[in-house]
Amino acid sequence: MKILVLNCGSSSLKYQLIDMDDESVLAKGLVERIGIAGSCIKHTKTGMDAVKRDVDFPTHTEAIKYVLDMLVDKKYGVLKSLNELAAAGHRIVHGGEDFTSSALVTPKVIKGIEKVIPLAPLHNPANLQGIKAVQAVLPKLPNVVVFDTAFHQTMPPKAFLYGIDYKYYEKDRVRRYGFHGTSHRYVSQRAAEILKKDPKKLKIVTCHLGNGSSITAVDGGKSVETSMGYSTAEGVIMGTRCGDLDSAVVVYLAEKLKDPKAVSDEVQKKAGLLGISGVSSDLRDVEIAAEKGNKRAQLAQEKLIYGVKKYIGSYAAGMGGIDVLVFTAGIGENGIGFRKAVCEGLDFMGIKVDAKKNDCRGKEVVISTPSSRVKVMVIPTNEELVIARDTKACVEAAAKPAKKTAVKKTAAKPAAKAAVKKASATKKATAKKAAAKPVKKVVTKKAAAKPAKKAAVKKTTAAKAVAAKPAKKAVAKKPATKKTAAPKKK
């Protein structure tokens, strides 16, 4: 089974073609600047160098069509025909409370995604464009949606509710949703696999650290707490996002700027590492500036490290312990010095890192010492593989109900036959009882015997047969109704 995984942004499209027989990536690529001058595509066939082409892509539909053409290209393609595609899997940022797992795309699912657009106004519309583009080019291809928020729907109310009037949750669903769920789910499950442990018996803290960062407490394989909330701005400071912020500061900014969009930009696009350092939103640039003595850069770096430490400690407390600590995503997978700084001072929790093992980038490694009570790991995330696996599962599950129904119908036949037999027996019994009463009346009058034979065809009683003679007279004279009553009086 070959599955096309798509991650659509407002002006971009990332894709991978995965062969689910061995979960290998056959091809991948990126389309940039969709709907903007200078759009292009970078396509890589596994085992070959990437090829880049400048192509005009007015909409996602043209981009999807070009990607499909590349997949069947004689030189750079990996498919003989598009008929080899089994399905397309789409990353959807926000599923709200309605979607707790991945789903096969239907009109109802589309409406559900549109319903929560106010919760992710920048992401969900773009994600929907990808789905509609595939439907336009390949109308018969099954589409599956995988939600970033779904993994966190196992959080209990005490973790996801805000301390404001409950009516805002009841009416407007204002609550903490959490994001990067696909990544947290993958690395937590992968950690259990590597350690050969039952995930249901592990307490894991996963740190997805990149330009966007979130930390999650995974207890028994389920998310029970996560740092991001109603939006992607909550939690630790990020590239341009503020992280945890007192609501009074938002009120202050609103009064000062008098523009909701300006306030949003301040906390979403001008804050975080960029806002504090004044240098860059990229931690690598901030680290270089910090090494050169830039005080604000040093402060930005320290604040991020401090924030991650706080979340690790609080989540361990919330779960009543910690067995595994996982680092993933851009900073988590490649930040050698960053990981060391985060783990320093956590000895009291049983966390000890081996300096030599920690000297690695982008590969699966247990970096803790043998004596460390907590296993500290680096696991590169693979959200595309999770999307592909869920897509396969949804497509296969959609085919199963038909088989089950057939079995149920077959099993229902004996019961149906039995019901028919019972009904038939009931009718016969009723007929016998009905016939039994008139027989007593017929015994007193032999003249009624002949009409009874004619009436038997209609399964009537002997009493109706007695009424048959007056009926003949009634043809000539209607007042015969009085005479029909006479035999009954006798």
Short mmCIF file of C-alpha atoms in Angstrom, two decimals:
data_model
loop_
_atom_site.label_atom_id
_atom_site.label_comp_id
_atom_site.label_asym_id
_atom_site.label_seq_id
_atom_site.Cartn_x
_atom_site.Cartn_y
_atom_site.Cartn_z
CA MET A 1 0.00 0.00 0.00
CA LYS A 2 1.42 3.38 -1.08
CA ILE A 3 0.23 6.48 0.75
CA LEU A 4 0.79 10.14 -0.09
CA VAL A 5 1.25 12.26 3.05
CA LEU A 6 0.49 15.97 2.72
CA ASN A 7 1.09 18.92 5.03
CA CYS A 8 -0.41 22.06 3.53
CA GLY A 9 0.42 25.54 4.76
CA SER A 10 -1.17 28.75 3.52
CA SER A 11 1.48 29.07 0.79
CA SER A 12 3.38 25.78 1.05
CA LEU A 13 3.00 22.05 0.55
CA LYS A 14 5.22 19.37 2.09
CA TYR A 15 4.79 15.82 0.86
CA GLN A 16 6.10 12.28 1.23
CA LEU A 17 5.20 9.09 -0.58
CA ILE A 18 5.48 6.14 1.79
CA ASP A 19 5.37 2.44 0.92
CA MET A 20 3.56 0.89 3.88
CA ASP A 21 4.86 -2.60 3.11
CA ASP A 22 8.16 -1.62 4.74
CA GLU A 23 7.33 1.99 5.76
CA SER A 24 10.03 3.34 3.49
CA VAL A 25 9.99 6.83 1.96
CA LEU A 26 9.97 6.56 -1.83
CA ALA A 27 9.98 10.29 -2.53
CA LYS A 28 9.50 13.60 -0.75
CA GLY A 29 9.44 17.27 -1.52
CA LEU A 30 8.38 20.83 -0.81
CA VAL A 31 6.37 23.33 -2.82
CA GLU A 32 6.90 26.95 -1.73
CA ARG A 33 5.30 30.33 -2.39
CA ILE A 34 1.98 28.97 -3.68
CA GLY A 35 -0.07 31.89 -4.98
CA ILE A 36 2.98 34.16 -4.75
CA ALA A 37 5.47 35.23 -7.40
CA GLY A 38 8.56 33.02 -7.50
CA SER A 39 6.87 29.72 -6.55
CA CYS A 40 8.94 26.55 -6.90
CA ILE A 41 9.15 22.85 -6.12
CA LYS A 42 12.00 20.82 -4.65
CA HIS A 43 11.54 17.09 -5.29
CA THR A 44 13.71 14.22 -4.08
CA LYS A 45 13.47 10.63 -5.22
CA THR A 46 15.09 8.36 -2.63
CA GLY A 47 18.61 7.53 -3.77
CA MET A 48 18.87 10.54 -6.08
CA ASP A 49 19.84 14.19 -5.68
CA ALA A 50 17.05 16.70 -5.24
CA VAL A 51 15.72 18.48 -8.29
CA LYS A 52 14.44 22.06 -8.04
CA ARG A 53 12.16 23.75 -10.57
CA ASP A 54 10.63 27.20 -10.75
CA VAL A 55 6.96 26.70 -11.57
CA ASP A 56 3.96 29.00 -11.34
CA PHE A 57 1.49 27.61 -8.76
CA PRO A 58 -1.56 29.91 -8.50
CA THR A 59 -3.34 27.54 -6.06
CA HIS A 60 -2.82 24.29 -4.15
CA THR A 61 -4.67 22.41 -6.90
CA GLU A 62 -1.94 23.17 -9.46
CA ALA A 63 0.70 22.30 -6.85
CA ILE A 64 -0.91 18.92 -6.08
CA LYS A 65 -1.26 18.13 -9.78
CA TYR A 66 2.43 18.90 -10.37
CA VAL A 67 3.47 16.74 -7.41
CA LEU A 68 1.46 13.84 -8.81
CA ASP A 69 3.08 14.34 -12.22
CA MET A 70 6.51 14.20 -10.57
CA LEU A 71 5.62 10.94 -8.84
CA VAL A 72 4.95 9.25 -12.21
CA ASP A 73 7.76 11.03 -14.08
CA LYS A 74 9.98 8.58 -16.03
CA LYS A 75 13.18 9.91 -14.46
CA TYR A 76 12.23 11.33 -11.07
CA GLY A 77 9.05 9.37 -10.42
CA VAL A 78 8.51 6.25 -8.32
CA LEU A 79 5.09 5.15 -9.58
CA LYS A 80 4.13 3.54 -12.88
CA SER A 81 0.62 4.88 -12.50
CA LEU A 82 -1.38 6.96 -10.03
CA ASN A 83 -3.57 3.88 -9.62
CA GLU A 84 -0.85 2.61 -7.28
CA LEU A 85 -1.85 5.25 -4.73
CA ALA A 86 -4.07 3.77 -2.02
CA ALA A 87 -4.91 7.00 -0.19
CA ALA A 88 -3.79 10.47 0.83
CA GLY A 89 -3.19 11.41 4.47
CA HIS A 90 -3.49 15.05 5.56
CA ARG A 91 -2.15 16.81 8.62
CA ILE A 92 -4.84 18.98 10.24
CA VAL A 93 -3.69 21.34 12.99
CA HIS A 94 -6.93 21.67 14.97
CA GLY A 95 -9.75 19.20 15.50
CA GLY A 96 -11.33 20.80 18.56
CA GLU A 97 -13.19 18.44 20.90
CA ASP A 98 -15.09 16.66 18.13
CA PHE A 99 -12.11 14.77 16.74
CA THR A 100 -10.33 12.51 19.20
CA SER A 101 -8.73 10.34 16.50
CA SER A 102 -7.92 10.31 12.79
CA ALA A 103 -10.84 9.99 10.36
CA LEU A 104 -11.73 9.14 6.79
CA VAL A 105 -12.79 12.33 4.97
CA THR A 106 -16.55 12.69 4.46
CA PRO A 107 -18.75 15.79 4.00
CA LYS A 108 -19.50 15.62 7.73
CA VAL A 109 -15.78 15.59 8.59
CA ILE A 110 -15.16 18.58 6.30
CA LYS A 111 -17.90 20.51 8.10
CA GLY A 112 -16.36 19.57 11.44
CA ILE A 113 -12.97 20.97 10.39
CA GLU A 114 -14.60 24.14 9.07
CA LYS A 115 -16.46 24.50 12.37
CA VAL A 116 -13.22 24.90 14.35
CA ILE A 117 -11.54 27.32 11.91
CA PRO A 118 -11.91 30.12 14.53
CA LEU A 119 -9.56 28.08 16.75
CA ALA A 120 -6.89 27.84 14.02
CA PRO A 121 -7.64 30.58 11.47
CA LEU A 122 -4.20 30.40 9.84
CA HIS A 123 -3.83 26.64 9.65
CA ASN A 124 -7.17 24.85 9.14
CA PRO A 125 -8.18 26.74 5.95
CA ALA A 126 -4.82 25.83 4.39
CA ASN A 127 -5.19 22.21 5.47
CA LEU A 128 -8.65 22.09 3.88
CA GLN A 129 -7.23 23.47 0.62
CA GLY A 130 -4.99 20.41 0.41
CA ILE A 131 -7.92 18.03 0.82
CA LYS A 132 -10.04 19.81 -1.79
CA ALA A 133 -7.09 19.94 -4.21
CA VAL A 134 -6.63 16.16 -4.02
CA GLN A 135 -10.37 15.62 -4.43
CA ALA A 136 -10.33 17.81 -7.54
CA VAL A 137 -7.43 15.95 -9.18
CA LEU A 138 -8.16 12.41 -7.92
CA PRO A 139 -11.87 12.34 -6.96
CA LYS A 140 -11.94 8.59 -6.22
CA LEU A 141 -8.87 8.53 -3.95
CA PRO A 142 -9.68 8.09 -0.22
CA ASN A 143 -8.50 10.94 2.01
CA VAL A 144 -7.74 10.68 5.73
CA VAL A 145 -7.22 13.51 8.22
CA VAL A 146 -4.85 13.27 11.20
CA PHE A 147 -5.20 15.95 13.89
CA ASP A 148 -2.42 17.59 15.92
CA THR A 149 -4.84 18.05 18.81
CA ALA A 150 -6.29 14.51 18.91
CA PHE A 151 -3.56 12.93 21.09
CA HIS A 152 -4.23 15.48 23.85
CA GLN A 153 -7.97 14.78 24.07
CA THR A 154 -7.21 12.32 26.86
CA MET A 155 -6.29 15.19 29.20
CA PRO A 156 -8.61 15.35 32.23
CA PRO A 157 -10.71 18.50 32.86
CA LYS A 158 -8.47 19.54 35.75
CA ALA A 159 -5.65 19.85 33.20
CA PHE A 160 -7.44 21.42 30.23
CA LEU A 161 -9.79 23.89 31.90
CA TYR A 162 -8.86 27.54 32.48
CA GLY A 163 -9.77 29.29 35.71
CA ILE A 164 -12.37 31.57 34.13
CA ASP A 165 -16.19 31.43 34.21
CA TYR A 166 -17.24 27.90 33.22
CA LYS A 167 -19.77 29.30 30.76
CA TYR A 168 -16.96 30.16 28.34
CA TYR A 169 -16.08 26.49 28.15
CA GLU A 170 -19.71 25.36 27.87
CA LYS A 171 -20.69 27.87 25.19
CA ASP A 172 -17.46 28.68 23.36
CA ARG A 173 -15.24 25.69 24.20
CA VAL A 174 -12.50 27.94 25.57
CA ARG A 175 -10.00 25.45 27.01
CA ARG A 176 -6.49 24.10 26.56
CA TYR A 177 -6.18 21.86 23.47
CA GLY A 178 -2.45 21.29 23.01
CA PHE A 179 -0.57 20.77 19.76
CA HIS A 180 2.27 18.72 18.22
CA GLY A 181 0.21 15.70 19.28
CA THR A 182 1.36 13.57 16.36
CA SER A 183 5.00 14.14 17.33
CA HIS A 184 4.48 13.53 21.05
CA ARG A 185 2.56 10.37 20.27
CA TYR A 186 5.27 9.03 17.96
CA VAL A 187 8.29 9.66 20.19
CA SER A 188 6.59 8.38 23.35
CA GLN A 189 5.61 5.14 21.61
CA ARG A 190 9.02 4.85 20.00
CA ALA A 191 10.74 5.31 23.37
CA ALA A 192 8.78 2.35 24.76
CA GLU A 193 9.73 0.26 21.72
CA ILE A 194 13.43 1.07 22.04
CA LEU A 195 13.42 0.33 25.77
CA LYS A 196 11.29 -2.79 25.19
CA LYS A 197 8.82 -1.62 27.80
CA ASP A 198 5.04 -1.63 27.96
CA PRO A 199 3.99 2.01 27.30
CA LYS A 200 1.09 1.52 29.72
CA LYS A 201 3.62 1.15 32.54
CA LEU A 202 5.74 4.20 31.70
CA LYS A 203 5.63 7.84 32.81
CA ILE A 204 7.24 9.87 30.02
CA VAL A 205 7.93 13.56 29.50
CA THR A 206 8.39 14.43 25.82
CA CYS A 207 10.03 17.71 24.78
CA HIS A 208 9.23 18.80 21.22
CA LEU A 209 11.57 21.77 20.89
CA GLY A 210 11.91 23.79 17.71
CA ASN A 211 10.74 27.13 16.37
CA GLY A 212 7.46 26.06 17.96
CA SER A 213 7.89 24.13 21.21
CA SER A 214 5.68 22.08 23.52
CA ILE A 215 6.21 19.65 26.36
CA THR A 216 3.86 16.79 27.20
CA ALA A 217 3.30 14.43 30.12
CA VAL A 218 2.47 10.95 28.83
CA ASP A 219 1.24 8.60 31.54
CA GLY A 220 0.42 5.03 30.54
CA GLY A 221 0.56 5.90 26.85
CA LYS A 222 -1.91 8.79 27.15
CA SER A 223 -1.38 12.54 27.18
CA VAL A 224 -2.40 13.88 30.59
CA GLU A 225 -0.93 17.39 30.33
CA THR A 226 0.76 19.57 27.72
CA SER A 227 2.27 23.05 27.68
CA MET A 228 0.47 24.60 24.71
CA GLY A 229 -3.12 25.62 25.35
CA TYR A 230 -6.00 27.33 23.55
CA SER A 231 -3.46 28.51 20.99
CA THR A 232 0.13 27.69 20.08
CA ALA A 233 1.44 30.67 22.07
CA GLU A 234 1.23 29.13 25.55
CA GLY A 235 4.04 27.21 27.26
CA VAL A 236 7.78 27.87 27.04
CA ILE A 237 9.07 30.80 24.98
CA MET A 238 9.51 29.93 21.30
CA GLY A 239 11.05 31.47 18.19
CA THR A 240 8.57 34.34 17.99
CA ARG A 241 5.91 33.32 20.53
CA CYS A 242 5.74 34.61 24.07
CA GLY A 243 4.94 31.47 26.01
CA ASP A 244 3.11 31.73 29.36
CA LEU A 245 1.82 35.26 29.89
CA ASP A 246 -0.26 36.98 32.56
CA SER A 247 -3.66 37.92 31.12
CA ALA A 248 -3.25 41.43 32.55
CA VAL A 249 -0.38 41.97 30.12
CA VAL A 250 -2.73 41.19 27.23
CA VAL A 251 -5.25 43.69 28.61
CA TYR A 252 -2.47 46.27 28.92
CA LEU A 253 -1.38 45.68 25.30
CA ALA A 254 -5.00 45.91 24.11
CA GLU A 255 -5.46 49.28 25.82
CA LYS A 256 -2.14 50.56 24.53
CA LEU A 257 -2.35 49.32 20.93
CA LYS A 258 -6.16 49.49 20.55
CA ASP A 259 -6.03 46.81 17.86
CA PRO A 260 -6.63 43.06 18.43
CA LYS A 261 -4.45 42.09 15.45
CA ALA A 262 -1.59 44.24 16.73
CA VAL A 263 -1.85 42.51 20.13
CA SER A 264 -1.81 39.11 18.42
CA ASP A 265 1.28 40.05 16.45
CA GLU A 266 3.05 41.17 19.63
CA VAL A 267 2.58 37.82 21.37
CA GLN A 268 2.75 35.54 18.30
CA LYS A 269 5.25 37.13 15.91
CA LYS A 270 7.43 39.58 17.82
CA ALA A 271 8.02 37.81 21.13
CA GLY A 272 9.97 34.76 22.32
CA LEU A 273 13.63 34.39 21.40
CA LEU A 274 13.33 37.18 18.85
CA GLY A 275 11.63 39.59 21.23
CA ILE A 276 13.99 39.03 24.16
CA SER A 277 17.28 38.70 22.26
CA GLY A 278 16.59 41.28 19.56
CA VAL A 279 18.81 39.09 17.39
CA SER A 280 16.85 36.22 15.82
CA SER A 281 14.05 33.68 16.25
CA ASP A 282 16.56 30.90 15.52
CA LEU A 283 18.23 29.50 18.64
CA ARG A 284 21.45 28.85 16.70
CA ASP A 285 21.82 32.54 15.95
CA VAL A 286 20.95 33.40 19.55
CA GLU A 287 23.60 30.98 20.87
CA ILE A 288 26.28 32.52 18.63
CA ALA A 289 25.35 36.01 19.81
CA ALA A 290 25.35 34.81 23.43
CA GLU A 291 28.86 33.38 23.03
CA LYS A 292 30.00 36.77 21.77
CA GLY A 293 28.72 38.42 24.93
CA ASN A 294 25.29 39.66 23.87
CA LYS A 295 23.47 39.96 27.21
CA ARG A 296 19.97 39.86 25.78
CA ALA A 297 20.85 36.81 23.72
CA GLN A 298 22.18 35.13 26.85
CA LEU A 299 18.96 36.02 28.69
CA ALA A 300 16.77 34.58 25.91
CA GLN A 301 18.77 31.35 25.93
CA GLU A 302 18.61 31.05 29.72
CA LYS A 303 14.86 31.73 29.84
CA LEU A 304 14.12 28.92 27.36
CA ILE A 305 16.30 26.43 29.26
CA TYR A 306 14.73 27.47 32.59
CA GLY A 307 11.22 27.13 31.18
CA VAL A 308 11.85 23.59 29.87
CA LYS A 309 13.29 22.57 33.25
CA LYS A 310 10.21 23.89 35.08
CA TYR A 311 7.84 21.94 32.88
CA ILE A 312 9.81 18.70 33.25
CA GLY A 313 9.73 19.05 37.03
CA SER A 314 6.05 19.98 37.24
CA TYR A 315 4.98 17.14 34.96
CA ALA A 316 7.00 14.62 36.95
CA ALA A 317 5.20 15.90 40.04
CA GLY A 318 1.82 15.72 38.32
CA MET A 319 2.35 12.11 37.24
CA GLY A 320 3.90 11.09 40.54
CA GLY A 321 7.22 10.23 38.94
CA ILE A 322 9.11 10.01 35.66
CA ASP A 323 10.70 7.03 33.90
CA VAL A 324 11.74 8.54 30.57
CA LEU A 325 12.69 12.01 29.28
CA VAL A 326 12.66 12.46 25.49
CA PHE A 327 14.09 15.29 23.36
CA THR A 328 12.85 15.72 19.79
CA ALA A 329 12.37 18.23 16.91
CA GLY A 330 14.95 20.75 15.64
CA ILE A 331 16.41 21.94 18.95
CA GLY A 332 15.73 18.73 20.83
CA GLU A 333 17.40 16.52 18.22
CA ASN A 334 20.39 18.75 17.45
CA GLY A 335 20.99 20.95 20.51
CA ILE A 336 23.88 19.18 22.24
CA GLY A 337 24.65 22.04 24.59
CA PHE A 338 20.98 22.82 25.08
CA ARG A 339 20.13 19.27 26.22
CA LYS A 340 23.08 19.30 28.62
CA ALA A 341 21.98 22.63 30.12
CA VAL A 342 18.39 21.45 30.58
CA CYS A 343 19.43 18.26 32.38
CA GLU A 344 21.99 19.95 34.66
CA GLY A 345 20.62 20.31 38.17
CA LEU A 346 18.02 17.56 37.70
CA ASP A 347 20.12 14.97 39.53
CA PHE A 348 17.62 15.03 42.41
CA MET A 349 15.08 13.53 39.97
CA GLY A 350 17.47 10.75 39.00
CA ILE A 351 18.50 12.37 35.69
CA LYS A 352 22.15 11.95 34.71
CA VAL A 353 23.48 12.54 31.19
CA ASP A 354 26.57 10.94 29.63
CA ALA A 355 28.54 13.71 27.86
CA LYS A 356 29.89 11.40 25.13
CA LYS A 357 26.51 9.85 24.35
CA ASN A 358 24.94 13.30 24.30
CA ASP A 359 27.39 14.38 21.56
CA CYS A 360 24.99 13.41 18.75
CA ARG A 361 22.59 14.99 16.32
CA GLY A 362 19.44 13.69 14.65
CA LYS A 363 19.57 10.03 15.63
CA GLU A 364 18.03 7.68 18.19
CA VAL A 365 20.30 7.55 21.25
CA VAL A 366 19.92 6.88 24.98
CA ILE A 367 22.10 9.69 26.35
CA SER A 368 21.71 8.97 30.07
CA THR A 369 24.34 7.19 32.14
CA PRO A 370 23.85 3.56 33.24
CA SER A 371 23.27 4.78 36.81
CA SER A 372 20.61 7.31 35.80
CA ARG A 373 17.24 6.29 37.25
CA VAL A 374 15.51 8.14 34.43
CA LYS A 375 16.25 7.15 30.83
CA VAL A 376 17.09 10.27 28.82
CA MET A 377 16.68 9.82 25.06
CA VAL A 378 17.02 11.65 21.75
CA ILE A 379 14.43 10.46 19.21
CA PRO A 380 13.97 12.18 15.84
CA THR A 381 10.27 12.74 15.30
CA ASN A 382 8.44 11.25 12.32
CA GLU A 383 5.01 12.83 12.05
CA GLU A 384 4.67 11.77 8.41
CA LEU A 385 4.95 8.11 9.33
CA VAL A 386 2.25 8.49 11.99
CA ILE A 387 -0.03 10.12 9.41
CA ALA A 388 0.68 7.29 6.95
CA ARG A 389 -0.02 4.61 9.57
CA ASP A 390 -3.28 6.24 10.61
CA THR A 391 -4.30 6.65 6.97
CA LYS A 392 -3.72 2.97 6.30
CA ALA A 393 -5.66 1.99 9.44
CA CYS A 394 -8.64 4.20 8.52
CA VAL A 395 -8.81 2.93 4.94
CA GLU A 396 -8.63 -0.70 6.08
CA ALA A 397 -11.20 -0.12 8.82
CA ALA A 398 -13.60 1.41 6.29
CA ALA A 399 -13.60 -1.88 4.38
CA LYS A 400 -14.27 -4.10 7.41
CA PRO A 401 -17.90 -3.14 8.28
CA ALA A 402 -19.16 -4.61 4.99
CA LYS A 403 -17.70 -8.02 5.88
CA LYS A 404 -19.09 -7.89 9.40
CA THR A 405 -22.53 -6.97 8.11
CA ALA A 406 -22.48 -9.94 5.76
CA VAL A 407 -21.70 -12.25 8.66
CA LYS A 408 -24.50 -10.74 10.72
CA LYS A 409 -26.98 -11.19 7.91
CA THR A 410 -25.97 -14.83 7.48
CA ALA A 411 -26.32 -15.40 11.18
CA ALA A 412 -29.71 -13.73 11.15
CA LYS A 413 -31.23 -16.21 8.65
CA PRO A 414 -31.88 -19.05 11.12
CA ALA A 415 -33.56 -16.60 13.43
CA ALA A 416 -35.65 -15.27 10.55
CA LYS A 417 -36.69 -18.80 9.56
CA ALA A 418 -37.59 -19.57 13.15
CA ALA A 419 -39.68 -16.41 13.28
CA VAL A 420 -41.51 -17.46 10.11
CA LYS A 421 -42.19 -20.92 11.54
CA LYS A 422 -43.48 -19.41 14.78
CA ALA A 423 -45.69 -16.99 12.87
CA SER A 424 -47.01 -19.84 10.71
CA ALA A 425 -47.68 -22.00 13.75
CA THR A 426 -49.45 -19.11 15.44
CA LYS A 427 -51.70 -18.55 12.41
CA LYS A 428 -52.59 -22.26 12.24
CA ALA A 429 -53.34 -22.34 15.94
CA THR A 430 -55.53 -19.25 15.61
CA ALA A 431 -57.34 -20.77 12.65
CA LYS A 432 -58.01 -23.98 14.58
CA LYS A 433 -59.36 -22.08 17.57
CA ALA A 434 -61.52 -19.93 15.32
CA ALA A 435 -62.87 -22.99 13.54
CA ALA A 436 -63.53 -24.83 16.80
CA LYS A 437 -66.34 -22.53 18.04
CA PRO A 438 -68.53 -22.62 14.90
CA VAL A 439 -68.37 -26.45 14.76
CA LYS A 440 -70.46 -26.67 17.94
CA LYS A 441 -73.13 -24.51 16.31
CA VAL A 442 -73.07 -26.54 13.09
CA VAL A 443 -73.77 -29.78 15.03
CA THR A 444 -77.21 -28.43 16.05
CA LYS A 445 -78.13 -27.68 12.45
CA LYS A 446 -77.19 -30.03 9.56
CA ALA A 447 -78.54 -27.58 6.97
CA ALA A 448 -75.61 -25.30 7.57
CA ALA A 449 -73.11 -27.92 6.45
CA LYS A 450 -73.33 -27.19 2.71
CA PRO A 451 -72.72 -23.41 2.98
CA ALA A 452 -69.76 -24.15 5.30
CA LYS A 453 -67.89 -25.95 2.49
CA LYS A 454 -68.14 -22.87 0.23
CA ALA A 455 -67.05 -20.58 3.06
CA ALA A 456 -64.01 -22.74 3.86
CA VAL A 457 -62.19 -21.34 0.84
CA LYS A 458 -62.15 -17.94 2.50
CA LYS A 459 -61.25 -19.46 5.91
CA THR A 460 -64.43 -18.08 7.49
CA THR A 461 -66.24 -19.55 10.47
CA ALA A 462 -69.32 -21.80 10.31
CA ALA A 463 -71.30 -18.87 11.69
CA LYS A 464 -70.70 -16.95 8.45
CA ALA A 465 -71.81 -19.99 6.54
CA VAL A 466 -75.17 -19.88 8.33
CA ALA A 467 -75.48 -16.27 7.21
CA ALA A 468 -74.86 -17.29 3.59
CA LYS A 469 -78.56 -18.24 2.81
CA PRO A 470 -80.03 -14.88 3.82
CA ALA A 471 -77.34 -13.25 1.72
CA LYS A 472 -78.83 -14.84 -1.44
CA LYS A 473 -82.22 -13.35 -0.60
CA ALA A 474 -80.56 -10.00 0.04
CA VAL A 475 -79.68 -9.79 -3.66
CA ALA A 476 -83.34 -9.34 -4.52
CA LYS A 477 -84.43 -7.56 -1.37
CA LYS A 478 -82.19 -5.43 0.89
CA PRO A 479 -84.50 -5.57 4.00
CA ALA A 480 -83.29 -9.15 4.48
CA THR A 481 -81.15 -7.90 7.38
CA LYS A 482 -84.00 -8.54 9.78
CA LYS A 483 -84.36 -12.19 8.69
CA THR A 484 -80.60 -12.83 9.10
CA ALA A 485 -80.97 -12.17 12.77
CA ALA A 486 -83.67 -14.86 13.20
CA PRO A 487 -81.39 -17.91 13.15
CA LYS A 488 -79.20 -16.34 15.84
CA LYS A 489 -82.22 -15.98 18.18
CA LYS A 490 -82.95 -19.70 17.82
#
